[in-house]
């Protein structure tokens, strides 16, 4: 992975190159942003620059094969793996996945190692492994680099051990942490890292990457890039898996129909509870993806209602009519709807009972959807 392989983020690439040229590369960095904004590719490119100063040796996969490159990622126990696993137990799988899609998100990684229904983490055993690897002298004599992907998954014990490494790193050692949830990291870790904040990617940058990397035609690339919300992980998954979007659309249609009926027919409330139970039986990551899809659908309906046609790109795959639905989404209720769904995402992500959360969200929506414009 080199800087040329990264989608957009030119100002961050320039900053890191200048730091390296001036021999001022920080020993501890924290890259903050969604995985789809390019935090991991940037970390890999920076590691490549540090370990392979000769540009001719900075190939796409060279850093992943370098003996002085180390990686730590969230894992969990799985059939056939140790009861206290670390990255070492999954390293070949992660490296292969990173080669094929360095913009992968956590759900993709969890699915790959069969822990979709669990939460990945980095335990104190992971922190011990990191410390042991970094205590060794560099094979090349140049430096050692460790990338800690999704560092917010460090548990408290591991984070405190890592803090000591950040405060007093071994000689010629560079640590690069990535996170999309900066608020979950210890303040003491954040304060000792140089932080780089990654903005959303431009729609044009995503469109171009879809055409060049995934061989989508221009119209497909435009459609996917518009839905991706500046996140290449979303764009990649949409391009690879249209089936889930169709499933989400049908869930959404079932949901809003029940929500419409619930206010006038109390018996429908029980159907809403049953619907909530069905949705809650999916993985938490999938529930969150569905709720984010709903936010997108409501936003498109609002734009349609206010005739912002240039910004409406949602194309339903069923016979559901966006035109007929749009008048019910307006300035008086969109903020209530948005806030309620975002709160549901927050609670589900933090392991609150999802059936209870989705049922509560449904009942609230049954009031908001009937508000007059």
CSV table of C-alpha atoms in Angstrom, one decimal:
chain,number,residue,atom,x,y,z
A,1,UNK,CA,0.0,0.0,0.0
A,2,UNK,CA,1.4,3.4,-1.1
A,3,UNK,CA,0.1,6.9,-0.9
A,4,UNK,CA,-0.8,6.6,-4.6
A,5,UNK,CA,-3.2,3.7,-3.7
A,6,UNK,CA,-5.2,5.9,-1.3
A,7,UNK,CA,-8.5,7.4,-2.5
A,8,UNK,CA,-8.5,11.2,-1.9
A,9,UNK,CA,-7.2,12.6,1.4
A,10,UNK,CA,-4.4,14.5,-0.5
A,11,UNK,CA,-3.8,17.0,2.3
A,12,UNK,CA,-3.1,14.2,4.8
A,13,UNK,CA,-0.8,12.4,2.4
A,14,UNK,CA,1.1,15.7,1.9
A,15,UNK,CA,1.4,16.2,5.6
A,16,UNK,CA,2.9,12.8,6.3
A,17,UNK,CA,5.3,13.1,3.4
A,18,UNK,CA,6.6,16.4,4.7
A,19,UNK,CA,6.9,14.9,8.2
A,20,UNK,CA,9.0,12.1,6.8
A,21,UNK,CA,11.2,14.3,4.6
A,22,UNK,CA,11.9,16.6,7.6
A,23,UNK,CA,12.7,13.7,9.8
A,24,UNK,CA,9.8,14.7,12.1
A,25,UNK,CA,7.5,11.6,11.8
A,26,UNK,CA,5.7,11.3,15.2
A,27,UNK,CA,6.4,8.1,17.1
A,28,UNK,CA,2.7,7.8,18.0
A,29,UNK,CA,-0.1,8.8,15.7
A,30,UNK,CA,-3.9,8.4,15.9
A,31,UNK,CA,-5.9,8.4,12.7
A,32,UNK,CA,-9.5,9.3,13.5
A,33,UNK,CA,-12.3,8.6,11.0
A,34,UNK,CA,-14.6,5.9,9.6
A,35,UNK,CA,-12.7,2.9,8.1
A,36,UNK,CA,-14.2,3.8,4.7
A,37,UNK,CA,-12.5,7.2,4.8
A,38,UNK,CA,-9.1,5.5,4.5
A,39,UNK,CA,-7.5,5.4,8.0
A,40,UNK,CA,-6.1,1.9,7.5
A,41,UNK,CA,-4.7,2.5,3.9
A,42,UNK,CA,-3.1,5.7,5.2
A,43,UNK,CA,-1.6,3.8,8.1
A,44,UNK,CA,-0.2,1.1,5.8
A,45,UNK,CA,1.2,3.7,3.4
A,46,UNK,CA,2.9,5.6,6.2
A,47,UNK,CA,4.4,2.3,7.5
A,48,UNK,CA,5.6,1.5,4.0
A,49,UNK,CA,7.2,4.9,3.8
A,50,UNK,CA,9.0,4.4,7.1
A,51,UNK,CA,10.2,0.9,6.4
A,52,UNK,CA,10.9,1.2,2.7
A,53,UNK,CA,12.5,4.5,2.0
A,54,UNK,CA,13.4,3.4,-1.5
A,55,UNK,CA,10.3,4.2,-3.6
A,56,UNK,CA,10.9,1.3,-5.9
A,57,UNK,CA,10.3,-1.1,-3.0
A,58,UNK,CA,7.1,0.5,-1.9
A,59,UNK,CA,4.7,-1.9,-3.6
A,60,UNK,CA,1.0,-2.5,-2.7
A,61,UNK,CA,1.8,-5.6,-0.6
A,62,UNK,CA,5.4,-5.0,0.4
A,63,UNK,CA,4.6,-3.5,3.8
A,64,UNK,CA,2.3,-6.4,4.8
A,65,UNK,CA,5.2,-8.8,4.1
A,66,UNK,CA,7.9,-6.7,5.9
A,67,UNK,CA,9.4,-8.4,9.0
A,68,UNK,CA,9.4,-5.1,10.9
A,69,UNK,CA,5.7,-4.5,10.3
A,70,UNK,CA,3.3,-5.5,13.0
A,71,UNK,CA,-0.5,-5.4,13.3
A,72,UNK,CA,-3.0,-5.6,16.1
A,73,UNK,CA,-6.8,-6.1,15.4
A,74,UNK,CA,-9.9,-6.9,17.3
A,75,UNK,CA,-10.5,-10.7,17.7
A,76,UNK,CA,-12.6,-13.0,19.8
A,77,UNK,CA,-12.6,-16.7,20.5
A,78,UNK,CA,-13.9,-19.0,17.8
A,79,UNK,CA,-14.1,-22.7,17.2
A,80,UNK,CA,-10.7,-24.1,16.6
A,81,UNK,CA,-8.9,-21.1,18.1
A,82,UNK,CA,-7.4,-20.5,21.6
A,83,UNK,CA,-9.7,-19.4,24.4
A,84,UNK,CA,-7.6,-16.2,24.8
A,85,UNK,CA,-6.9,-15.3,21.1
A,86,UNK,CA,-4.7,-12.6,19.8
A,87,UNK,CA,-4.0,-11.2,16.3
A,88,UNK,CA,-1.4,-13.9,15.8
A,89,UNK,CA,-4.1,-16.5,15.6
A,90,UNK,CA,-5.8,-14.8,12.7
A,91,UNK,CA,-2.9,-13.0,11.1
A,92,UNK,CA,-3.0,-14.8,7.7
A,93,UNK,CA,-6.7,-14.2,7.3
A,94,UNK,CA,-6.4,-10.5,8.1
A,95,UNK,CA,-3.4,-10.0,5.8
A,96,UNK,CA,-5.3,-11.6,2.9
A,97,UNK,CA,-8.3,-9.5,3.6
A,98,UNK,CA,-6.3,-6.3,3.8
A,99,UNK,CA,-4.6,-7.1,0.5
A,100,UNK,CA,-7.9,-7.5,-1.3
A,101,UNK,CA,-9.8,-4.6,0.5
A,102,UNK,CA,-7.9,-2.3,2.8
A,103,UNK,CA,-11.1,-0.2,3.2
A,104,UNK,CA,-12.8,-3.1,4.9
A,105,UNK,CA,-15.0,-2.4,7.9
A,106,UNK,CA,-15.3,-4.3,11.1
A,107,UNK,CA,-18.4,-6.2,10.1
A,108,UNK,CA,-16.5,-7.6,7.1
A,109,UNK,CA,-13.6,-8.7,9.4
A,110,UNK,CA,-15.9,-10.2,12.0
A,111,UNK,CA,-17.8,-12.2,9.3
A,112,UNK,CA,-14.5,-13.4,7.8
A,113,UNK,CA,-13.4,-14.9,11.2
A,114,UNK,CA,-16.9,-16.1,12.2
A,115,UNK,CA,-17.6,-13.8,15.1
A,116,UNK,CA,-20.5,-11.8,13.6
A,117,UNK,CA,-22.6,-12.2,16.8
A,118,UNK,CA,-19.8,-11.3,19.2
A,119,UNK,CA,-17.8,-8.1,19.8
A,120,UNK,CA,-14.2,-8.2,18.8
A,121,UNK,CA,-11.7,-6.8,21.3
A,122,UNK,CA,-8.0,-6.5,22.1
A,123,UNK,CA,-7.2,-7.9,25.5
A,124,UNK,CA,-4.3,-7.7,27.8
A,125,UNK,CA,-2.9,-10.8,26.1
A,126,UNK,CA,-2.8,-8.7,22.9
A,127,UNK,CA,-1.0,-5.9,24.7
A,128,UNK,CA,1.6,-8.4,26.0
A,129,UNK,CA,2.1,-9.7,22.5
A,130,UNK,CA,2.6,-6.2,21.1
A,131,UNK,CA,5.1,-5.3,23.9
A,132,UNK,CA,7.1,-8.5,23.2
A,133,UNK,CA,7.3,-7.9,19.5
A,134,UNK,CA,8.3,-4.3,19.8
A,135,UNK,CA,11.0,-5.2,22.4
A,136,UNK,CA,13.0,-7.0,19.6
A,137,UNK,CA,15.5,-5.1,17.5
A,138,UNK,CA,14.4,-4.3,13.9
A,139,UNK,CA,15.3,-7.0,11.4
A,140,UNK,CA,16.3,-4.4,8.8
A,141,UNK,CA,17.9,-2.0,11.3
A,142,UNK,CA,15.7,0.9,10.1
A,143,UNK,CA,12.6,0.8,12.3
A,144,UNK,CA,9.6,-1.1,13.5
A,145,UNK,CA,6.0,-0.1,12.9
A,146,UNK,CA,2.9,-1.4,14.5
A,147,UNK,CA,-0.6,-0.5,13.3
A,148,UNK,CA,-3.4,-0.9,15.9
A,149,UNK,CA,-6.5,-1.1,13.8
A,150,UNK,CA,-9.7,0.0,15.6
A,151,UNK,CA,-7.9,0.9,18.7
A,152,UNK,CA,-11.1,1.7,20.5
A,153,UNK,CA,-11.5,-2.1,20.9
A,154,UNK,CA,-8.7,-2.2,23.4
A,155,UNK,CA,-10.0,-3.1,26.8
A,156,UNK,CA,-9.0,-1.1,29.8
A,157,UNK,CA,-6.1,-3.3,30.9
A,158,UNK,CA,-4.7,-3.5,27.4
A,159,UNK,CA,-5.1,0.3,26.9
A,160,UNK,CA,-3.1,1.0,30.1
A,161,UNK,CA,-0.3,-1.4,29.0
A,162,UNK,CA,-0.2,0.3,25.6
A,163,UNK,CA,0.0,3.7,27.3
A,164,UNK,CA,3.3,2.8,28.7
A,165,UNK,CA,4.6,1.9,25.2
A,166,UNK,CA,3.4,5.2,23.8
A,167,UNK,CA,5.0,7.1,26.7
A,168,UNK,CA,8.3,5.3,26.4
A,169,UNK,CA,8.5,3.6,23.0
A,170,UNK,CA,11.4,1.3,22.2
A,171,UNK,CA,14.1,2.9,20.0
A,172,UNK,CA,13.2,3.2,16.3
A,173,UNK,CA,9.5,2.3,17.0
A,174,UNK,CA,6.5,3.9,15.5
A,175,UNK,CA,2.9,3.3,16.6
A,176,UNK,CA,-0.1,4.1,14.4
A,177,UNK,CA,-3.6,3.8,15.9
A,178,UNK,CA,-6.8,4.0,14.0
A,179,UNK,CA,-10.3,4.6,15.3
A,180,UNK,CA,-13.8,5.7,14.3
A,181,UNK,CA,-14.8,6.2,17.9
A,182,UNK,CA,-12.2,8.5,19.4
A,183,UNK,CA,-14.4,9.1,22.5
A,184,UNK,CA,-13.9,5.5,23.6
A,185,UNK,CA,-10.1,5.8,23.9
A,186,UNK,CA,-8.3,6.8,27.1
A,187,UNK,CA,-7.7,10.5,27.2
A,188,UNK,CA,-4.1,9.8,28.2
A,189,UNK,CA,-3.6,7.8,25.0
A,190,UNK,CA,-5.1,10.5,22.8
A,191,UNK,CA,-3.1,13.3,24.4
A,192,UNK,CA,0.2,11.4,23.6
A,193,UNK,CA,-0.6,10.8,20.0
A,194,UNK,CA,-0.5,13.2,17.1
A,195,UNK,CA,-4.1,13.1,15.8
A,196,UNK,CA,-5.1,13.3,12.2
A,197,UNK,CA,-8.8,13.6,11.4
A,198,UNK,CA,-10.1,12.1,8.2
A,199,UNK,CA,-13.0,13.8,6.4
A,200,UNK,CA,-15.5,12.1,4.2
A,201,UNK,CA,-14.4,11.2,0.7
A,202,UNK,CA,-15.8,13.2,-2.2
A,203,UNK,CA,-18.5,11.6,-4.3
A,204,UNK,CA,-16.3,12.0,-7.4
A,205,UNK,CA,-13.3,10.3,-5.7
A,206,UNK,CA,-15.5,7.3,-4.8
A,207,UNK,CA,-17.0,7.2,-8.3
A,208,UNK,CA,-13.6,7.2,-9.9
A,209,UNK,CA,-12.4,4.4,-7.5
A,210,UNK,CA,-15.4,2.3,-8.3
A,211,UNK,CA,-14.8,2.5,-12.0
A,212,UNK,CA,-11.0,1.9,-11.8
A,213,UNK,CA,-10.9,-0.7,-9.0
A,214,UNK,CA,-14.2,-2.6,-9.3
A,215,UNK,CA,-14.8,-2.1,-13.0
A,216,UNK,CA,-18.3,-0.6,-12.5
A,217,UNK,CA,-19.7,1.3,-15.4
A,218,UNK,CA,-20.2,5.1,-15.0
A,219,UNK,CA,-24.0,4.9,-14.3
A,220,UNK,CA,-23.5,2.2,-11.6
A,221,UNK,CA,-20.6,4.0,-10.1
A,222,UNK,CA,-22.6,7.3,-9.9
A,223,UNK,CA,-25.5,5.6,-8.2
A,224,UNK,CA,-23.4,3.8,-5.6
A,225,UNK,CA,-21.2,6.8,-4.9
A,226,UNK,CA,-24.3,8.9,-4.2
A,227,UNK,CA,-25.4,6.4,-1.6
A,228,UNK,CA,-22.0,5.9,0.0
A,229,UNK,CA,-22.1,9.1,2.1
A,230,UNK,CA,-18.3,9.7,1.5
A,231,UNK,CA,-17.5,6.2,2.8
A,232,UNK,CA,-15.7,3.7,0.5
A,233,UNK,CA,-16.5,0.8,2.7
A,234,UNK,CA,-20.1,1.4,2.1
A,235,UNK,CA,-19.6,1.9,-1.6
A,236,UNK,CA,-17.6,-1.3,-1.8
A,237,UNK,CA,-20.2,-3.3,0.0
A,238,UNK,CA,-23.0,-1.8,-2.0
A,239,UNK,CA,-21.2,-2.7,-5.2
A,240,UNK,CA,-20.6,-6.3,-4.0
A,241,UNK,CA,-23.9,-7.0,-2.4
A,242,UNK,CA,-27.1,-5.6,-3.8
A,243,UNK,CA,-29.1,-8.4,-2.2
A,244,UNK,CA,-28.8,-6.9,1.3
A,245,UNK,CA,-30.1,-3.6,0.0
A,246,UNK,CA,-33.2,-5.3,-1.4
A,247,UNK,CA,-33.7,-7.0,1.9
A,248,UNK,CA,-33.4,-3.7,3.8
A,249,UNK,CA,-35.9,-2.1,1.4
A,250,UNK,CA,-38.5,-4.7,2.1
A,251,UNK,CA,-37.9,-4.4,5.9
A,252,UNK,CA,-38.3,-0.7,5.6
A,253,UNK,CA,-41.6,-1.0,3.6
A,254,UNK,CA,-43.0,-3.5,6.2
A,255,UNK,CA,-41.9,-1.2,9.0
A,256,UNK,CA,-43.4,2.1,7.7
A,257,UNK,CA,-46.7,0.3,6.8
A,258,UNK,CA,-47.0,-1.0,10.3
A,259,UNK,CA,-46.0,2.4,11.8
A,260,UNK,CA,-48.7,4.1,9.7
A,261,UNK,CA,-51.4,1.7,10.9
A,262,UNK,CA,-50.4,1.5,14.6
A,263,UNK,CA,-51.8,4.9,15.6
A,264,UNK,CA,-55.3,4.0,14.6
A,265,UNK,CA,-55.2,0.3,15.2
A,266,UNK,CA,-53.8,-0.8,18.6
A,267,UNK,CA,-53.7,-4.5,17.4
A,268,UNK,CA,-51.0,-3.5,15.0
A,269,UNK,CA,-48.8,-2.6,17.9
A,270,UNK,CA,-48.4,-6.3,18.6
A,271,UNK,CA,-47.4,-6.8,14.9
A,272,UNK,CA,-44.8,-4.1,15.4
A,273,UNK,CA,-43.4,-5.9,18.5
A,274,UNK,CA,-43.2,-9.1,16.4
A,275,UNK,CA,-41.5,-7.2,13.6
A,276,UNK,CA,-39.0,-5.8,16.1
A,277,UNK,CA,-38.3,-9.3,17.4
A,278,UNK,CA,-37.6,-10.5,13.8
A,279,UNK,CA,-35.1,-7.6,13.2
A,280,UNK,CA,-33.4,-8.1,16.6
A,281,UNK,CA,-32.6,-11.7,15.7
A,282,UNK,CA,-30.0,-10.4,13.2
A,283,UNK,CA,-26.5,-9.5,14.2
A,284,UNK,CA,-26.1,-6.1,15.8
A,285,UNK,CA,-24.0,-4.9,13.0
A,286,UNK,CA,-26.7,-5.8,10.5
A,287,UNK,CA,-29.4,-4.0,12.6
A,288,UNK,CA,-27.2,-0.9,12.6
A,289,UNK,CA,-26.7,-1.1,8.9
A,290,UNK,CA,-30.5,-1.4,8.4
A,291,UNK,CA,-31.2,1.7,10.6
A,292,UNK,CA,-28.6,3.7,8.7
A,293,UNK,CA,-30.3,2.6,5.5
A,294,UNK,CA,-33.6,3.9,7.0
A,295,UNK,CA,-32.0,7.3,7.7
A,296,UNK,CA,-30.9,7.4,4.1
A,297,UNK,CA,-34.4,6.5,2.9
A,298,UNK,CA,-36.1,9.2,5.1
A,299,UNK,CA,-33.6,11.8,3.9
A,300,UNK,CA,-34.3,11.0,0.3
A,301,UNK,CA,-38.0,11.2,0.9
A,302,UNK,CA,-37.6,14.6,2.5
A,303,UNK,CA,-35.6,15.8,-0.6
A,304,UNK,CA,-38.3,14.4,-2.9
A,305,UNK,CA,-41.0,16.2,-0.9
A,306,UNK,CA,-39.3,19.5,-1.3
A,307,UNK,CA,-38.6,18.8,-5.0
A,308,UNK,CA,-34.8,18.8,-4.7
A,309,UNK,CA,-34.8,16.5,-7.6
A,310,UNK,CA,-31.1,16.8,-8.4
A,311,UNK,CA,-30.3,15.4,-5.0
A,312,UNK,CA,-32.8,12.5,-5.2
A,313,UNK,CA,-31.1,9.4,-6.5
A,314,UNK,CA,-32.8,6.6,-4.6
A,315,UNK,CA,-34.2,3.9,-6.9
A,316,UNK,CA,-36.5,1.4,-5.2
A,317,UNK,CA,-36.1,-2.2,-6.3
A,318,UNK,CA,-39.7,-3.0,-5.3
A,319,UNK,CA,-43.0,-1.3,-6.3
A,320,UNK,CA,-42.9,1.0,-3.3
A,321,UNK,CA,-43.6,4.6,-4.5
A,322,UNK,CA,-41.2,7.2,-3.1
A,323,UNK,CA,-43.5,9.9,-4.6
A,324,UNK,CA,-46.5,8.8,-2.5
A,325,UNK,CA,-44.4,8.3,0.6
A,326,UNK,CA,-42.5,11.6,0.4
A,327,UNK,CA,-45.3,14.0,1.5
A,328,UNK,CA,-45.3,12.4,5.0
A,329,UNK,CA,-41.7,13.4,5.6
A,330,UNK,CA,-41.3,17.1,6.1
A,331,UNK,CA,-39.6,19.8,8.2
A,332,UNK,CA,-41.9,19.3,11.2
A,333,UNK,CA,-41.0,15.6,11.7
A,334,UNK,CA,-37.7,14.8,10.1
A,335,UNK,CA,-35.6,16.0,13.0
A,336,UNK,CA,-37.7,13.8,15.4
A,337,UNK,CA,-37.3,10.8,13.1
A,338,UNK,CA,-33.6,11.3,12.7
A,339,UNK,CA,-32.9,11.8,16.3
A,340,UNK,CA,-34.9,8.7,17.3
A,341,UNK,CA,-33.2,6.4,14.8
A,342,UNK,CA,-29.7,7.8,15.7
A,343,UNK,CA,-30.4,7.1,19.4
A,344,UNK,CA,-31.5,3.6,18.5
A,345,UNK,CA,-28.2,3.0,16.6
A,346,UNK,CA,-26.3,4.4,19.7
A,347,UNK,CA,-28.0,2.0,22.1
A,348,UNK,CA,-27.8,-1.1,19.9
A,349,UNK,CA,-24.1,-0.4,19.4
A,350,UNK,CA,-23.7,-0.4,23.1
A,351,UNK,CA,-25.5,-3.8,23.6
A,352,UNK,CA,-28.8,-2.5,24.9
A,353,UNK,CA,-31.6,-5.1,24.3
A,354,UNK,CA,-32.3,-4.5,20.6
A,355,UNK,CA,-35.8,-5.8,20.6
A,356,UNK,CA,-36.7,-3.2,23.3
A,357,UNK,CA,-34.9,-0.4,21.4
A,358,UNK,CA,-36.5,-1.1,18.0
A,359,UNK,CA,-40.0,-1.5,19.6
A,360,UNK,CA,-39.6,1.8,21.3
A,361,UNK,CA,-38.3,3.4,18.1
A,362,UNK,CA,-41.3,2.0,16.2
A,363,UNK,CA,-43.9,3.4,18.7
A,364,UNK,CA,-42.2,6.9,18.5
A,365,UNK,CA,-42.2,6.8,14.7
A,366,UNK,CA,-45.9,6.0,14.7
A,367,UNK,CA,-46.5,9.4,16.3
A,368,UNK,CA,-43.9,11.4,14.2
A,369,UNK,CA,-45.1,10.0,10.9
A,370,UNK,CA,-48.6,11.5,11.4
A,371,UNK,CA,-47.4,14.9,12.3
A,372,UNK,CA,-48.8,17.6,10.0
A,373,UNK,CA,-46.4,19.6,7.8
